[in-house]
């Protein structure tokens, strides 16, 4: 027998429902599902403070995120997609997409917190269920795009500077696109059905879909956490190997090291945050009824759950901004003309002993190993120069040229398929580790 529809009663009334459990006592003490309402219940005062603080944190995150996006996209020339061949169908720029999605997440979390604090649309459970769930999917999507970006970089990395199995571009596309769409399809479906069942008074059916929703979230967060940590760790290994393999020194060394530090920070933030969410989601899905009826337990879980997302976003923005503290760079980087004197590639060909030199026309020319070493004392290699420019958040004059065309090494092999390590794939590897 369905309970009375929420269309016919006040959501804040003292009646046992899925979103409100009232103890059987003379004082009519009620406990709220703080995802949907925080009014007229034992947790009201605490959760009201929690959500007000979350509004402030979300506002700070939005302002900082918009500033970082404007600085990187409009002033430093970064984009949200990678324009290159052989990188699969889905080519997001990791940092830019992460910043964009966590900014959208913070805007939506600010709105959803205002809905609860101001008690907007108290009788519309479909709206309240949806407005609580939709922000998390954008935050999740930001880390999925970061994963796709670094995984595509790994897939494109040359085997000469990598060890072990690396995913193919097609595998990254299929896995990443599926992980990105799954929350928007499966989770929204569960959320909307649960809200509709609550409005119709079918509480038992609503509870099934609420628990199913958090099972989906647990699986998705666990999968993403493991994937980000694995892909990020592999990328850090490749970048570290590059530093030692080509004996990068000076400012270029500091720049690449700064980029490595940033990647480490993001994967630590993502690993801890996503693992924490996965644990809380599993706990809430299994013990929801017990948690709701414990004022202290519900408030503690609600506070951690609410603030963890905001702190993850602020931490990721800080990890990106730390590059400006390590190596300050100008907002406007002058466009560099093609060099009239060839710059040595990052390594000699292992068979001929010759080192290719990227000329002003963009093709490699023959130089002896001694000549290359002589040049190397005064000019950075293309990969090192790209590392300096891109890891320092400065557009590189090399990156578009090497991405858009296919160049050949002195041995006649395409630079993105060649056997040497000064290849197009290596340049992409360094250039995208931002």
mmCIF file of N, CA and C in Angstrom, residues 165-270:
data_model
loop_
_atom_site.group_PDB
_atom_site.id
_atom_site.type_symbol
_atom_site.label_atom_id
_atom_site.label_comp_id
_atom_site.label_asym_id
_atom_site.label_seq_id
_atom_site.Cartn_x
_atom_site.Cartn_y
_atom_site.Cartn_z
ATOM 1 N N UNK A 165 52.997 -3.095 -20.178
ATOM 2 C CA UNK A 165 51.838 -2.938 -21.044
ATOM 3 C C UNK A 165 51.316 -1.509 -21.006
ATOM 4 N N UNK A 166 50.957 -1.000 -22.191
ATOM 5 C CA UNK A 166 50.319 0.293 -22.300
ATOM 6 C C UNK A 166 49.011 0.135 -23.059
ATOM 7 N N UNK A 167 47.953 0.860 -22.694
ATOM 8 C CA UNK A 167 46.665 0.713 -23.378
ATOM 9 C C UNK A 167 46.725 1.282 -24.801
ATOM 10 N N UNK A 168 45.949 0.707 -25.688
ATOM 11 C CA UNK A 168 45.853 1.231 -27.051
ATOM 12 C C UNK A 168 44.889 2.408 -27.062
ATOM 13 N N UNK A 169 45.002 3.318 -28.059
ATOM 14 C CA UNK A 169 44.061 4.442 -28.140
ATOM 15 C C UNK A 169 42.608 3.997 -28.203
ATOM 16 N N UNK A 170 42.327 2.895 -28.923
ATOM 17 C CA UNK A 170 40.943 2.412 -29.036
ATOM 18 C C UNK A 170 40.427 1.950 -27.675
ATOM 19 N N UNK A 171 41.265 1.234 -26.930
ATOM 20 C CA UNK A 171 40.865 0.766 -25.606
ATOM 21 C C UNK A 171 40.586 1.945 -24.679
ATOM 22 N N UNK A 172 41.431 2.967 -24.748
ATOM 23 C CA UNK A 172 41.222 4.155 -23.923
ATOM 24 C C UNK A 172 39.904 4.830 -24.284
ATOM 25 N N UNK A 173 39.623 4.923 -25.589
ATOM 26 C CA UNK A 173 38.361 5.529 -26.029
ATOM 27 C C UNK A 173 37.153 4.782 -25.477
ATOM 28 N N UNK A 174 37.140 3.476 -25.653
ATOM 29 C CA UNK A 174 35.992 2.671 -25.240
ATOM 30 C C UNK A 174 35.806 2.722 -23.723
ATOM 31 N N UNK A 175 36.889 2.491 -23.002
ATOM 32 C CA UNK A 175 36.814 2.476 -21.540
ATOM 33 C C UNK A 175 36.446 3.855 -20.997
ATOM 34 N N UNK A 176 37.140 4.886 -21.470
ATOM 35 C CA UNK A 176 36.917 6.231 -20.954
ATOM 36 C C UNK A 176 35.531 6.765 -21.281
ATOM 37 N N UNK A 177 35.086 6.566 -22.524
ATOM 38 C CA UNK A 177 33.776 7.074 -22.925
ATOM 39 C C UNK A 177 32.671 6.355 -22.164
ATOM 40 N N UNK A 178 32.833 5.051 -21.944
ATOM 41 C CA UNK A 178 31.830 4.294 -21.184
ATOM 42 C C UNK A 178 31.763 4.774 -19.740
ATOM 43 N N UNK A 179 32.943 4.996 -19.131
ATOM 44 C CA UNK A 179 32.988 5.454 -17.741
ATOM 45 C C UNK A 179 32.421 6.866 -17.614
ATOM 46 N N UNK A 180 32.598 7.684 -18.637
ATOM 47 C CA UNK A 180 32.082 9.049 -18.605
ATOM 48 C C UNK A 180 30.559 9.077 -18.698
ATOM 49 N N UNK A 181 29.988 8.229 -19.559
ATOM 50 C CA UNK A 181 28.544 8.254 -19.793
ATOM 51 C C UNK A 181 27.741 7.478 -18.761
ATOM 52 N N UNK A 182 28.355 6.477 -18.136
ATOM 53 C CA UNK A 182 27.611 5.607 -17.236
ATOM 54 C C UNK A 182 26.878 6.360 -16.126
ATOM 55 N N UNK A 183 27.522 7.294 -15.399
ATOM 56 C CA UNK A 183 26.780 8.006 -14.342
ATOM 57 C C UNK A 183 25.616 8.830 -14.887
ATOM 58 N N UNK A 184 25.812 9.451 -16.050
ATOM 59 C CA UNK A 184 24.750 10.292 -16.598
ATOM 60 C C UNK A 184 23.537 9.451 -17.019
ATOM 61 N N UNK A 185 23.772 8.213 -17.419
ATOM 62 C CA UNK A 185 22.668 7.360 -17.854
ATOM 63 C C UNK A 185 22.094 6.554 -16.690
ATOM 64 N N UNK A 186 22.931 5.709 -16.086
ATOM 65 C CA UNK A 186 22.448 4.800 -15.039
ATOM 66 C C UNK A 186 22.070 5.551 -13.768
ATOM 67 N N UNK A 187 22.939 6.443 -13.304
ATOM 68 C CA UNK A 187 22.691 7.116 -12.032
ATOM 69 C C UNK A 187 21.511 8.079 -12.113
ATOM 70 N N UNK A 188 21.427 8.828 -13.210
ATOM 71 C CA UNK A 188 20.289 9.738 -13.353
ATOM 72 C C UNK A 188 18.974 8.978 -13.454
ATOM 73 N N UNK A 189 19.014 7.836 -14.124
ATOM 74 C CA UNK A 189 17.802 7.016 -14.212
ATOM 75 C C UNK A 189 17.333 6.579 -12.836
ATOM 76 N N UNK A 190 18.266 6.077 -12.024
ATOM 77 C CA UNK A 190 17.912 5.663 -10.660
ATOM 78 C C UNK A 190 17.406 6.843 -9.837
ATOM 79 N N UNK A 191 18.073 7.981 -9.961
ATOM 80 C CA UNK A 191 17.707 9.161 -9.193
ATOM 81 C C UNK A 191 16.305 9.654 -9.543
ATOM 82 N N UNK A 192 16.020 9.736 -10.827
ATOM 83 C CA UNK A 192 14.714 10.223 -11.263
ATOM 84 C C UNK A 192 13.597 9.253 -10.892
ATOM 85 N N UNK A 193 13.864 7.954 -11.062
ATOM 86 C CA UNK A 193 12.843 6.961 -10.692
ATOM 87 C C UNK A 193 12.593 6.993 -9.187
ATOM 88 N N UNK A 194 13.663 7.112 -8.394
ATOM 89 C CA UNK A 194 13.498 7.186 -6.941
ATOM 90 C C UNK A 194 12.671 8.406 -6.553
ATOM 91 N N UNK A 195 12.975 9.557 -7.182
ATOM 92 C CA UNK A 195 12.193 10.763 -6.897
ATOM 93 C C UNK A 195 10.740 10.619 -7.303
ATOM 94 N N UNK A 196 10.507 10.003 -8.461
ATOM 95 C CA UNK A 196 9.127 9.802 -8.931
ATOM 96 C C UNK A 196 8.365 8.861 -8.002
ATOM 97 N N UNK A 197 9.024 7.819 -7.538
ATOM 98 C CA UNK A 197 8.366 6.885 -6.613
ATOM 99 C C UNK A 197 8.059 7.545 -5.271
ATOM 100 N N UNK A 198 8.961 8.434 -4.830
ATOM 101 C CA UNK A 198 8.697 9.169 -3.595
ATOM 102 C C UNK A 198 7.483 10.082 -3.760
ATOM 103 N N UNK A 199 7.407 10.770 -4.892
ATOM 104 C CA UNK A 199 6.267 11.638 -5.146
ATOM 105 C C UNK A 199 4.961 10.843 -5.214
ATOM 106 N N UNK A 200 5.063 9.628 -5.754
ATOM 107 C CA UNK A 200 3.861 8.788 -5.884
ATOM 108 C C UNK A 200 3.529 8.050 -4.597
ATOM 109 N N UNK A 201 4.440 8.098 -3.617
ATOM 110 C CA UNK A 201 4.190 7.432 -2.352
ATOM 111 C C UNK A 201 4.615 5.975 -2.310
ATOM 112 N N UNK A 202 5.355 5.510 -3.305
ATOM 113 C CA UNK A 202 5.826 4.120 -3.328
ATOM 114 C C UNK A 202 7.222 4.063 -2.691
ATOM 115 N N UNK A 203 7.240 4.101 -1.369
ATOM 116 C CA UNK A 203 8.511 4.223 -0.657
ATOM 117 C C UNK A 203 9.415 3.011 -0.823
ATOM 118 N N UNK A 204 8.858 1.828 -0.831
ATOM 119 C CA UNK A 204 9.696 0.625 -0.944
ATOM 120 C C UNK A 204 10.434 0.580 -2.278
ATOM 121 N N UNK A 205 9.724 0.911 -3.342
ATOM 122 C CA UNK A 205 10.371 0.946 -4.656
ATOM 123 C C UNK A 205 11.444 2.032 -4.685
ATOM 124 N N UNK A 206 11.135 3.181 -4.076
ATOM 125 C CA UNK A 206 12.111 4.276 -4.020
ATOM 126 C C UNK A 206 13.382 3.849 -3.288
ATOM 127 N N UNK A 207 13.225 3.121 -2.191
ATOM 128 C CA UNK A 207 14.394 2.665 -1.434
ATOM 129 C C UNK A 207 15.266 1.722 -2.255
ATOM 130 N N UNK A 208 14.656 0.887 -3.051
ATOM 131 C CA UNK A 208 15.427 -0.029 -3.909
ATOM 132 C C UNK A 208 16.298 0.767 -4.876
ATOM 133 N N UNK A 209 15.721 1.777 -5.506
ATOM 134 C CA UNK A 209 16.479 2.563 -6.480
ATOM 135 C C UNK A 209 17.507 3.472 -5.812
ATOM 136 N N UNK A 210 17.227 3.904 -4.590
ATOM 137 C CA UNK A 210 18.231 4.687 -3.860
ATOM 138 C C UNK A 210 19.458 3.831 -3.573
ATOM 139 N N UNK A 211 19.237 2.598 -3.118
ATOM 140 C CA UNK A 211 20.367 1.704 -2.842
ATOM 141 C C UNK A 211 21.082 1.311 -4.135
ATOM 142 N N UNK A 212 20.324 1.083 -5.188
ATOM 143 C CA UNK A 212 20.931 0.752 -6.478
ATOM 144 C C UNK A 212 21.776 1.911 -6.997
ATOM 145 N N UNK A 213 21.313 3.120 -6.768
ATOM 146 C CA UNK A 213 22.067 4.305 -7.173
ATOM 147 C C UNK A 213 23.448 4.318 -6.537
ATOM 148 N N UNK A 214 23.511 4.009 -5.236
ATOM 149 C CA UNK A 214 24.797 4.079 -4.552
ATOM 150 C C UNK A 214 25.664 2.858 -4.804
ATOM 151 N N UNK A 215 25.073 1.776 -5.251
ATOM 152 C CA UNK A 215 25.885 0.658 -5.742
ATOM 153 C C UNK A 215 26.602 1.073 -7.022
ATOM 154 N N UNK A 216 25.873 1.737 -7.922
ATOM 155 C CA UNK A 216 26.495 2.250 -9.150
ATOM 156 C C UNK A 216 27.631 3.213 -8.821
ATOM 157 N N UNK A 217 27.367 4.154 -7.900
ATOM 158 C CA UNK A 217 28.399 5.114 -7.542
ATOM 159 C C UNK A 217 29.633 4.438 -6.945
ATOM 160 N N UNK A 218 29.437 3.418 -6.117
ATOM 161 C CA UNK A 218 30.563 2.706 -5.519
ATOM 162 C C UNK A 218 31.425 2.047 -6.598
ATOM 163 N N UNK A 219 30.796 1.356 -7.532
ATOM 164 C CA UNK A 219 31.541 0.692 -8.609
ATOM 165 C C UNK A 219 32.268 1.718 -9.478
ATOM 166 N N UNK A 220 31.595 2.794 -9.820
ATOM 167 C CA UNK A 220 32.192 3.813 -10.693
ATOM 168 C C UNK A 220 33.356 4.517 -10.015
ATOM 169 N N UNK A 221 33.185 4.933 -8.765
ATOM 170 C CA UNK A 221 34.262 5.634 -8.059
ATOM 171 C C UNK A 221 35.466 4.719 -7.824
ATOM 172 N N UNK A 222 35.211 3.468 -7.477
ATOM 173 C CA UNK A 222 36.317 2.534 -7.251
ATOM 174 C C UNK A 222 37.105 2.309 -8.542
ATOM 175 N N UNK A 223 36.390 2.120 -9.639
ATOM 176 C CA UNK A 223 37.051 1.904 -10.932
ATOM 177 C C UNK A 223 37.874 3.115 -11.337
ATOM 178 N N UNK A 224 37.296 4.304 -11.174
ATOM 179 C CA UNK A 224 38.008 5.527 -11.555
ATOM 180 C C UNK A 224 39.223 5.760 -10.673
ATOM 181 N N UNK A 225 39.092 5.521 -9.372
ATOM 182 C CA UNK A 225 40.221 5.724 -8.461
ATOM 183 C C UNK A 225 41.408 4.841 -8.845
ATOM 184 N N UNK A 226 41.143 3.557 -9.083
ATOM 185 C CA UNK A 226 42.209 2.622 -9.459
ATOM 186 C C UNK A 226 42.832 3.034 -10.794
ATOM 187 N N UNK A 227 42.000 3.425 -11.749
ATOM 188 C CA UNK A 227 42.492 3.774 -13.085
ATOM 189 C C UNK A 227 43.341 5.036 -13.063
ATOM 190 N N UNK A 228 42.906 6.061 -12.335
ATOM 191 C CA UNK A 228 43.665 7.314 -12.278
ATOM 192 C C UNK A 228 45.017 7.095 -11.613
ATOM 193 N N UNK A 229 45.033 6.352 -10.523
ATOM 194 C CA UNK A 229 46.305 6.098 -9.828
ATOM 195 C C UNK A 229 47.258 5.311 -10.723
ATOM 196 N N UNK A 230 46.739 4.302 -11.427
ATOM 197 C CA UNK A 230 47.605 3.499 -12.305
ATOM 198 C C UNK A 230 48.151 4.340 -13.458
ATOM 199 N N UNK A 231 47.265 5.037 -14.180
ATOM 200 C CA UNK A 231 47.701 5.810 -15.341
ATOM 201 C C UNK A 231 48.613 6.958 -14.932
ATOM 202 N N UNK A 232 48.259 7.649 -13.847
ATOM 203 C CA UNK A 232 49.101 8.745 -13.386
ATOM 204 C C UNK A 232 50.479 8.281 -12.950
ATOM 205 N N UNK A 233 50.541 7.139 -12.271
ATOM 206 C CA UNK A 233 51.835 6.599 -11.834
ATOM 207 C C UNK A 233 52.701 6.223 -13.026
ATOM 208 N N UNK A 234 52.095 5.627 -14.051
ATOM 209 C CA UNK A 234 52.858 5.271 -15.245
ATOM 210 C C UNK A 234 53.387 6.506 -15.963
ATOM 211 N N UNK A 235 52.562 7.559 -16.024
ATOM 212 C CA UNK A 235 53.001 8.785 -16.671
ATOM 213 C C UNK A 235 54.156 9.427 -15.910
ATOM 214 N N UNK A 236 54.080 9.426 -14.584
ATOM 215 C CA UNK A 236 55.169 9.971 -13.775
ATOM 216 C C UNK A 236 56.459 9.171 -14.011
ATOM 217 N N UNK A 237 56.346 7.852 -14.114
ATOM 218 C CA UNK A 237 57.518 7.018 -14.388
ATOM 219 C C UNK A 237 58.163 7.383 -15.724
ATOM 220 N N UNK A 238 57.336 7.586 -16.754
ATOM 221 C CA UNK A 238 57.864 7.921 -18.067
ATOM 222 C C UNK A 238 58.541 9.288 -18.059
ATOM 223 N N UNK A 239 57.937 10.258 -17.396
ATOM 224 C CA UNK A 239 58.530 11.587 -17.331
ATOM 225 C C UNK A 239 59.832 11.570 -16.540
ATOM 226 N N UNK A 240 59.857 10.823 -15.450
ATOM 227 C CA UNK A 240 61.084 10.715 -14.653
ATOM 228 C C UNK A 240 62.187 10.048 -15.462
ATOM 229 N N UNK A 241 61.823 9.010 -16.229
ATOM 230 C CA UNK A 241 62.804 8.352 -17.075
ATOM 231 C C UNK A 241 63.350 9.309 -18.124
ATOM 232 N N UNK A 242 62.486 10.175 -18.636
ATOM 233 C CA UNK A 242 62.932 11.165 -19.619
ATOM 234 C C UNK A 242 63.997 12.086 -19.027
ATOM 235 N N UNK A 243 63.792 12.530 -17.787
ATOM 236 C CA UNK A 243 64.745 13.435 -17.161
ATOM 237 C C UNK A 243 66.136 12.818 -17.087
ATOM 238 N N UNK A 244 66.193 11.547 -16.680
ATOM 239 C CA UNK A 244 67.497 10.893 -16.535
ATOM 240 C C UNK A 244 68.059 10.462 -17.878
ATOM 241 N N UNK A 245 67.187 10.055 -18.815
ATOM 242 C CA UNK A 245 67.662 9.553 -20.101
ATOM 243 C C UNK A 245 68.332 10.647 -20.911
ATOM 244 N N UNK A 246 67.783 11.871 -20.845
ATOM 245 C CA UNK A 246 68.321 12.944 -21.672
ATOM 246 C C UNK A 246 69.077 13.985 -20.862
ATOM 247 N N UNK A 247 69.290 13.691 -19.573
ATOM 248 C CA UNK A 247 70.108 14.539 -18.709
ATOM 249 C C UNK A 247 69.687 16.013 -18.813
ATOM 250 N N UNK A 248 68.383 16.238 -18.682
ATOM 251 C CA UNK A 248 67.864 17.595 -18.728
ATOM 252 C C UNK A 248 68.338 18.346 -17.485
ATOM 253 N N UNK A 249 68.775 19.582 -17.666
ATOM 254 C CA UNK A 249 69.321 20.346 -16.548
ATOM 255 C C UNK A 249 68.711 21.739 -16.514
ATOM 256 N N UNK A 250 69.078 22.481 -15.484
ATOM 257 C CA UNK A 250 68.723 23.884 -15.384
ATOM 258 C C UNK A 250 67.231 24.117 -15.265
ATOM 259 N N UNK A 251 66.775 25.192 -15.930
ATOM 260 C CA UNK A 251 65.378 25.598 -15.835
ATOM 261 C C UNK A 251 64.445 24.559 -16.437
ATOM 262 N N UNK A 252 64.899 23.902 -17.500
ATOM 263 C CA UNK A 252 64.073 22.872 -18.122
ATOM 264 C C UNK A 252 63.838 21.720 -17.153
ATOM 265 N N UNK A 253 64.873 21.353 -16.402
ATOM 266 C CA UNK A 253 64.744 20.289 -15.407
ATOM 267 C C UNK A 253 63.707 20.695 -14.349
ATOM 268 N N UNK A 254 63.819 21.933 -13.853
ATOM 269 C CA UNK A 254 62.882 22.397 -12.830
ATOM 270 C C UNK A 254 61.456 22.415 -13.358
ATOM 271 N N UNK A 255 61.303 22.798 -14.634
ATOM 272 C CA UNK A 255 59.974 22.865 -15.220
ATOM 273 C C UNK A 255 59.325 21.489 -15.299
ATOM 274 N N UNK A 256 60.074 20.507 -15.813
ATOM 275 C CA UNK A 256 59.525 19.152 -15.932
ATOM 276 C C UNK A 256 59.280 18.555 -14.545
ATOM 277 N N UNK A 257 60.192 18.794 -13.617
ATOM 278 C CA UNK A 257 59.990 18.301 -12.254
ATOM 279 C C UNK A 257 58.732 18.916 -11.643
ATOM 280 N N UNK A 258 58.507 20.204 -11.928
ATOM 281 C CA UNK A 258 57.290 20.843 -11.440
ATOM 282 C C UNK A 258 56.042 20.189 -12.008
ATOM 283 N N UNK A 259 56.096 19.839 -13.297
ATOM 284 C CA UNK A 259 54.974 19.137 -13.910
ATOM 285 C C UNK A 259 54.737 17.779 -13.278
ATOM 286 N N UNK A 260 55.817 17.084 -12.953
ATOM 287 C CA UNK A 260 55.695 15.774 -12.300
ATOM 288 C C UNK A 260 55.060 15.921 -10.920
ATOM 289 N N UNK A 261 55.480 16.952 -10.185
ATOM 290 C CA UNK A 261 54.899 17.201 -8.862
ATOM 291 C C UNK A 261 53.397 17.440 -8.986
ATOM 292 N N UNK A 262 52.991 18.200 -10.010
ATOM 293 C CA UNK A 262 51.572 18.497 -10.188
ATOM 294 C C UNK A 262 50.783 17.232 -10.485
ATOM 295 N N UNK A 263 51.311 16.380 -11.347
ATOM 296 C CA UNK A 263 50.622 15.119 -11.665
ATOM 297 C C UNK A 263 50.498 14.261 -10.411
ATOM 298 N N UNK A 264 51.578 14.185 -9.625
ATOM 299 C CA UNK A 264 51.529 13.407 -8.385
ATOM 300 C C UNK A 264 50.462 13.930 -7.444
ATOM 301 N N UNK A 265 50.380 15.249 -7.324
ATOM 302 C CA UNK A 265 49.377 15.834 -6.439
ATOM 303 C C UNK A 265 47.963 15.485 -6.891
ATOM 304 N N UNK A 266 47.712 15.585 -8.199
ATOM 305 C CA UNK A 266 46.363 15.305 -8.705
ATOM 306 C C UNK A 266 45.988 13.846 -8.481
ATOM 307 N N UNK A 267 46.925 12.919 -8.738
ATOM 308 C CA UNK A 267 46.560 11.505 -8.570
ATOM 309 C C UNK A 267 46.406 11.148 -7.091
ATOM 310 N N UNK A 268 47.144 11.814 -6.207
ATOM 311 C CA UNK A 268 46.952 11.575 -4.771
ATOM 312 C C UNK A 268 45.585 12.107 -4.338
ATOM 313 N N UNK A 269 45.246 13.329 -4.796
ATOM 314 C CA UNK A 269 43.940 13.912 -4.464
ATOM 315 C C UNK A 269 42.815 13.030 -4.995
ATOM 316 N N UNK A 270 42.945 12.620 -6.265
ATOM 317 C CA UNK A 270 41.900 11.787 -6.875
ATOM 318 C C UNK A 270 41.821 10.433 -6.192
#
